[in-house]
């Protein structure tokens, strides 16, 4: 684990140095010289992960959540998740142009929302054909103030142009997590968030998403639910989908309401061929599940 941590720290330091450069290239939608919008990790460690009144010189203009980084979950065929942004200058220069694909963790701070279904929040893109292999959605509105929607399933990493190779056994996502933790708390995607329109998740504010090695899981939640033990707890980034959300991704497209768990809605989906030749998780490798188009 020490070796893994060292690799991650090196990667993080490269990102920190590369997100702002006086007179350097500018990611569209950000202030001049900015390629990303998140805190300096070295400063975060020095200040015990709280930056107080520190201002983000690379903050995008309001309103927030920023366009192109909004997620939501309605059912098994209508939702958006954040993925590495193929139009990120940083990712293009450091990965795509070199014939490499970024992992979820390497793209922290450089995300783009992709959606299944006809509704696209502002700036969101249709899910690449075959990107989502399966989706199991849970609606849990049983506790007021802690209501959430949850989706988990299998990915076709090749269709999504992301690297899902483990760096070590059981390091399924290498700590990769996307969430809307605030800048002052050292969040990597502080201006992302939930589409809380009537077409998205009305009244919701937070999300937490983990992915890698052919699996993904995400929750969208009510306000003030990011603390430990609550539905959108952002401190579980190294726990993974299995431990944090208690899910084992498998094939199929289903929806269930926790208030009436005996009634399960199952969607029949026409599936294109799988692009990824092998999948790391046992459930994915043994299922032989093809992929679904989000168009």
Short mmCIF file of C-alpha atoms in Angstrom, two decimals:
data_model
loop_
_atom_site.label_atom_id
_atom_site.label_comp_id
_atom_site.label_asym_id
_atom_site.label_seq_id
_atom_site.Cartn_x
_atom_site.Cartn_y
_atom_site.Cartn_z
CA UNK A 1 0.00 0.00 0.00
CA UNK A 2 2.94 2.35 0.59
CA UNK A 3 3.99 2.03 -3.03
CA UNK A 4 0.44 2.70 -4.21
CA UNK A 5 0.17 5.78 -1.98
CA UNK A 6 3.46 7.12 -3.31
CA UNK A 7 2.26 6.78 -6.89
CA UNK A 8 -1.00 8.52 -6.04
CA UNK A 9 0.79 11.36 -4.24
CA UNK A 10 3.09 11.92 -7.20
CA UNK A 11 0.11 11.98 -9.55
CA UNK A 12 -1.72 14.43 -7.29
CA UNK A 13 1.30 16.76 -7.10
CA UNK A 14 1.51 16.83 -10.89
CA UNK A 15 -2.16 17.79 -11.10
CA UNK A 16 -1.76 20.52 -8.49
CA UNK A 17 1.16 22.08 -10.37
CA UNK A 18 -0.65 21.81 -13.68
CA UNK A 19 -4.06 23.29 -12.80
CA UNK A 20 -2.85 26.94 -12.88
CA UNK A 21 -0.04 28.64 -14.76
CA UNK A 22 0.32 32.37 -15.21
CA UNK A 23 -0.08 33.00 -18.94
CA UNK A 24 -0.64 29.30 -19.53
CA UNK A 25 -3.45 27.53 -21.42
CA UNK A 26 -7.01 28.00 -20.24
CA UNK A 27 -9.78 25.43 -20.04
CA UNK A 28 -12.94 26.92 -21.59
CA UNK A 29 -15.21 28.30 -18.88
CA UNK A 30 -12.38 28.96 -16.39
CA UNK A 31 -10.34 32.10 -15.60
CA UNK A 32 -7.13 32.71 -17.62
CA UNK A 33 -4.34 30.24 -16.93
CA UNK A 34 -6.61 27.69 -15.23
CA UNK A 35 -7.01 24.07 -16.28
CA UNK A 36 -8.95 22.92 -13.21
CA UNK A 37 -10.85 24.22 -10.19
CA UNK A 38 -9.72 22.57 -6.96
CA UNK A 39 -7.38 23.31 -4.03
CA UNK A 40 -3.65 22.83 -3.71
CA UNK A 41 -3.35 19.46 -1.96
CA UNK A 42 -0.11 20.41 -0.22
CA UNK A 43 -1.83 23.42 1.31
CA UNK A 44 -4.79 21.22 2.27
CA UNK A 45 -2.52 18.89 4.26
CA UNK A 46 -0.79 21.80 5.96
CA UNK A 47 -4.15 23.25 7.04
CA UNK A 48 -5.70 19.92 8.05
CA UNK A 49 -8.05 19.87 5.08
CA UNK A 50 -9.82 23.15 5.86
CA UNK A 51 -8.95 26.31 3.93
CA UNK A 52 -11.20 28.77 5.75
CA UNK A 53 -11.61 31.99 3.78
CA UNK A 54 -9.10 31.00 1.09
CA UNK A 55 -10.41 32.02 -2.34
CA UNK A 56 -10.22 29.83 -5.44
CA UNK A 57 -8.52 31.78 -8.21
CA UNK A 58 -9.72 29.18 -10.72
CA UNK A 59 -13.39 29.13 -9.72
CA UNK A 60 -15.74 29.09 -12.73
CA UNK A 61 -18.42 31.78 -12.96
CA UNK A 62 -21.76 31.18 -11.24
CA UNK A 63 -24.36 29.66 -11.17
CA UNK A 64 -23.37 26.42 -9.46
CA UNK A 65 -23.38 23.53 -9.99
CA UNK A 66 -21.50 24.41 -13.13
CA UNK A 67 -22.80 23.32 -16.52
CA UNK A 68 -21.40 20.00 -17.69
CA UNK A 69 -20.89 18.64 -14.15
CA UNK A 70 -24.48 18.02 -13.04
CA UNK A 71 -25.77 14.56 -12.19
CA UNK A 72 -29.14 13.07 -11.27
CA UNK A 73 -30.93 9.72 -10.93
CA UNK A 74 -34.58 9.17 -11.92
CA UNK A 75 -34.69 5.48 -12.77
CA UNK A 76 -32.61 2.70 -14.35
CA UNK A 77 -32.78 4.28 -17.80
CA UNK A 78 -32.56 7.96 -16.87
CA UNK A 79 -29.54 9.23 -14.97
CA UNK A 80 -26.21 11.02 -15.34
CA UNK A 81 -22.81 10.22 -13.83
CA UNK A 82 -19.56 12.15 -13.98
CA UNK A 83 -16.64 10.66 -15.91
CA UNK A 84 -13.21 11.87 -17.06
CA UNK A 85 -13.69 14.86 -19.35
CA UNK A 86 -12.41 13.98 -22.84
CA UNK A 87 -12.23 17.72 -23.62
CA UNK A 88 -10.03 18.54 -20.63
CA UNK A 89 -6.80 20.18 -21.80
CA UNK A 90 -4.95 18.62 -18.88
CA UNK A 91 -6.19 15.10 -19.66
CA UNK A 92 -5.54 15.58 -23.37
CA UNK A 93 -1.95 16.72 -22.79
CA UNK A 94 -1.08 14.11 -20.17
CA UNK A 95 -3.06 11.08 -21.35
CA UNK A 96 -5.04 11.08 -24.59
CA UNK A 97 -2.34 12.69 -26.77
CA UNK A 98 0.14 10.08 -25.50
CA UNK A 99 -2.10 7.17 -26.31
CA UNK A 100 -3.02 6.71 -22.65
CA UNK A 101 -6.40 6.63 -20.93
CA UNK A 102 -6.96 8.18 -17.49
CA UNK A 103 -8.36 6.27 -14.54
CA UNK A 104 -11.18 7.65 -12.42
CA UNK A 105 -8.73 8.84 -9.76
CA UNK A 106 -6.36 10.44 -12.29
CA UNK A 107 -9.26 12.50 -13.63
CA UNK A 108 -10.38 13.85 -10.25
CA UNK A 109 -10.98 17.54 -10.79
CA UNK A 110 -11.46 17.12 -14.56
CA UNK A 111 -14.96 15.70 -14.97
CA UNK A 112 -17.83 15.80 -17.44
CA UNK A 113 -21.37 14.52 -16.90
CA UNK A 114 -22.68 11.84 -19.28
CA UNK A 115 -26.31 10.75 -19.33
CA UNK A 116 -28.63 7.89 -20.17
CA UNK A 117 -32.08 8.94 -21.31
CA UNK A 118 -33.47 11.90 -23.21
CA UNK A 119 -32.97 14.59 -20.54
CA UNK A 120 -29.56 16.28 -20.51
CA UNK A 121 -28.81 18.85 -17.78
CA UNK A 122 -27.01 21.99 -19.05
CA UNK A 123 -23.68 21.09 -20.63
CA UNK A 124 -24.14 17.34 -20.18
CA UNK A 125 -23.40 14.86 -22.97
CA UNK A 126 -25.11 11.64 -24.05
CA UNK A 127 -23.51 8.53 -22.60
CA UNK A 128 -21.21 6.92 -25.19
CA UNK A 129 -22.93 3.95 -26.82
CA UNK A 130 -22.24 0.86 -24.76
CA UNK A 131 -20.78 2.77 -21.81
CA UNK A 132 -23.30 1.50 -19.27
CA UNK A 133 -23.69 -2.28 -19.12
CA UNK A 134 -26.19 -2.40 -16.28
CA UNK A 135 -28.01 -0.14 -13.82
CA UNK A 136 -29.75 -1.01 -10.55
CA UNK A 137 -31.56 1.97 -9.04
CA UNK A 138 -32.78 2.29 -5.45
CA UNK A 139 -35.13 5.04 -4.30
CA UNK A 140 -34.85 5.49 -0.54
CA UNK A 141 -37.11 8.22 0.82
CA UNK A 142 -37.82 6.44 4.11
CA UNK A 143 -36.01 8.98 6.35
CA UNK A 144 -36.86 12.64 5.84
CA UNK A 145 -33.72 14.77 5.65
CA UNK A 146 -31.74 11.72 4.51
CA UNK A 147 -33.58 10.83 1.32
CA UNK A 148 -31.44 9.60 -1.55
CA UNK A 149 -31.41 7.95 -4.95
CA UNK A 150 -28.77 5.34 -5.74
CA UNK A 151 -27.53 3.67 -8.91
CA UNK A 152 -24.89 1.01 -9.38
CA UNK A 153 -23.84 -1.29 -12.17
CA UNK A 154 -21.24 -2.32 -14.71
CA UNK A 155 -19.25 -0.21 -17.17
CA UNK A 156 -17.69 -0.91 -20.54
CA UNK A 157 -14.45 0.96 -19.91
CA UNK A 158 -13.31 0.72 -23.53
CA UNK A 159 -16.51 2.37 -24.72
CA UNK A 160 -15.94 5.17 -22.19
CA UNK A 161 -12.23 5.63 -23.02
CA UNK A 162 -11.15 5.23 -19.41
CA UNK A 163 -8.50 3.03 -17.83
CA UNK A 164 -9.99 0.48 -15.42
CA UNK A 165 -6.82 -1.49 -14.73
CA UNK A 166 -6.09 -2.10 -11.06
CA UNK A 167 -2.82 -0.75 -9.69
CA UNK A 168 -2.83 -3.53 -7.09
CA UNK A 169 -5.11 -6.38 -5.98
CA UNK A 170 -8.34 -5.15 -4.35
CA UNK A 171 -7.54 -1.51 -5.20
CA UNK A 172 -10.62 -1.44 -7.39
CA UNK A 173 -10.75 2.31 -7.83
CA UNK A 174 -7.49 3.44 -6.17
CA UNK A 175 -9.46 5.89 -4.07
CA UNK A 176 -11.22 7.43 -7.07
CA UNK A 177 -14.31 9.38 -6.07
CA UNK A 178 -16.25 12.30 -7.50
CA UNK A 179 -18.39 14.45 -5.20
CA UNK A 180 -19.42 18.06 -4.58
CA UNK A 181 -17.39 18.55 -1.41
CA UNK A 182 -16.69 22.30 -1.12
CA UNK A 183 -13.45 24.00 -2.08
CA UNK A 184 -12.72 25.13 1.49
CA UNK A 185 -12.88 21.46 2.55
CA UNK A 186 -10.47 20.53 -0.26
CA UNK A 187 -13.06 19.01 -2.58
CA UNK A 188 -11.75 18.07 -6.04
CA UNK A 189 -15.02 18.80 -7.89
CA UNK A 190 -16.35 21.64 -5.70
CA UNK A 191 -18.52 23.20 -8.40
CA UNK A 192 -20.17 19.99 -9.56
CA UNK A 193 -23.48 18.87 -8.10
CA UNK A 194 -27.02 17.59 -8.59
CA UNK A 195 -29.43 18.83 -11.22
CA UNK A 196 -32.28 19.74 -8.87
CA UNK A 197 -34.76 20.76 -11.54
CA UNK A 198 -38.10 19.01 -11.95
CA UNK A 199 -36.44 16.82 -14.60
CA UNK A 200 -33.62 15.85 -12.23
CA UNK A 201 -33.72 15.34 -8.45
CA UNK A 202 -35.85 18.18 -7.12
CA UNK A 203 -34.69 19.42 -3.72
CA UNK A 204 -31.45 17.40 -3.77
CA UNK A 205 -28.00 19.00 -3.51
CA UNK A 206 -25.21 16.48 -2.97
CA UNK A 207 -23.83 13.44 -4.75
CA UNK A 208 -21.06 10.93 -4.19
CA UNK A 209 -19.79 8.65 -6.97
CA UNK A 210 -17.18 5.91 -7.11
CA UNK A 211 -16.04 3.91 -10.11
CA UNK A 212 -13.27 1.79 -11.57
CA UNK A 213 -12.43 -1.71 -12.81
CA UNK A 214 -15.68 -1.97 -14.71
CA UNK A 215 -18.05 -0.98 -11.89
CA UNK A 216 -19.70 2.24 -10.71
CA UNK A 217 -22.03 3.46 -7.97
CA UNK A 218 -23.52 6.86 -7.14
CA UNK A 219 -25.96 8.48 -4.76
CA UNK A 220 -27.75 11.82 -5.02
CA UNK A 221 -28.94 13.22 -1.70
CA UNK A 222 -30.69 15.97 0.19
CA UNK A 223 -28.75 18.95 1.62
CA UNK A 224 -26.45 18.45 4.62
CA UNK A 225 -25.90 14.72 4.04
CA UNK A 226 -22.15 14.66 3.32
CA UNK A 227 -21.06 14.02 6.90
CA UNK A 228 -19.85 10.61 8.18
CA UNK A 229 -22.63 8.08 8.52
CA UNK A 230 -25.05 9.96 6.26
CA UNK A 231 -26.13 8.86 2.74
CA UNK A 232 -23.69 11.06 0.78
CA UNK A 233 -20.76 10.63 3.19
CA UNK A 234 -17.72 11.94 1.29
CA UNK A 235 -15.20 10.31 3.65
CA UNK A 236 -15.68 6.81 2.16
CA UNK A 237 -13.55 7.39 -0.95
CA UNK A 238 -11.33 4.37 -0.29
CA UNK A 239 -14.12 2.07 0.86
CA UNK A 240 -15.50 1.37 -2.61
CA UNK A 241 -18.99 0.50 -3.81
CA UNK A 242 -19.03 -2.90 -2.12
CA UNK A 243 -18.35 -1.58 1.38
CA UNK A 244 -19.81 1.94 1.26
CA UNK A 245 -23.10 1.30 -0.53
CA UNK A 246 -23.36 -2.42 0.10
CA UNK A 247 -23.79 -3.27 -3.57
CA UNK A 248 -22.39 -5.91 -5.90
CA UNK A 249 -22.80 -4.73 -9.50
CA UNK A 250 -24.27 -7.31 -11.87
CA UNK A 251 -26.21 -7.45 -15.11
CA UNK A 252 -29.70 -6.10 -15.64
CA UNK A 253 -31.64 -2.83 -15.46
CA UNK A 254 -33.88 -2.60 -12.43
CA UNK A 255 -35.63 -0.08 -10.16
CA UNK A 256 -36.90 -0.59 -6.63
CA UNK A 257 -38.44 1.75 -4.04
CA UNK A 258 -37.29 1.02 -0.47
CA UNK A 259 -40.80 1.87 0.71
CA UNK A 260 -42.16 -1.07 -1.31
CA UNK A 261 -39.21 -3.45 -1.92
CA UNK A 262 -41.35 -6.35 -3.09
CA UNK A 263 -42.19 -4.47 -6.29
CA UNK A 264 -39.27 -4.44 -8.72
CA UNK A 265 -39.42 -2.70 -12.09
CA UNK A 266 -37.29 -4.47 -14.72
CA UNK A 267 -36.43 -2.75 -18.00
CA UNK A 268 -35.81 -4.65 -21.21
CA UNK A 269 -32.86 -3.05 -23.00
CA UNK A 270 -31.45 -3.69 -26.46
CA UNK A 271 -27.71 -4.14 -25.96
CA UNK A 272 -24.87 -3.55 -28.43
CA UNK A 273 -21.73 -5.71 -28.29
CA UNK A 274 -19.29 -5.28 -25.43
CA UNK A 275 -16.10 -3.40 -26.40
CA UNK A 276 -14.01 -4.29 -23.34
CA UNK A 277 -12.53 -7.75 -23.91
CA UNK A 278 -12.28 -8.58 -20.19
CA UNK A 279 -13.59 -7.11 -16.95
CA UNK A 280 -11.80 -7.23 -13.61
CA UNK A 281 -14.73 -7.85 -11.21
CA UNK A 282 -15.83 -11.47 -10.98
CA UNK A 283 -19.46 -10.46 -11.47
CA UNK A 284 -18.63 -8.62 -14.69
CA UNK A 285 -16.26 -11.25 -16.04
CA UNK A 286 -18.74 -14.07 -15.48
CA UNK A 287 -21.85 -12.30 -16.72
CA UNK A 288 -20.88 -11.79 -20.34
CA UNK A 289 -23.13 -8.73 -20.29
CA UNK A 290 -23.11 -6.58 -23.40
CA UNK A 291 -23.56 -2.83 -23.20
CA UNK A 292 -26.36 -0.32 -23.50
CA UNK A 293 -26.46 2.85 -25.52
CA UNK A 294 -27.37 6.03 -23.74
CA UNK A 295 -28.41 7.84 -26.89
#
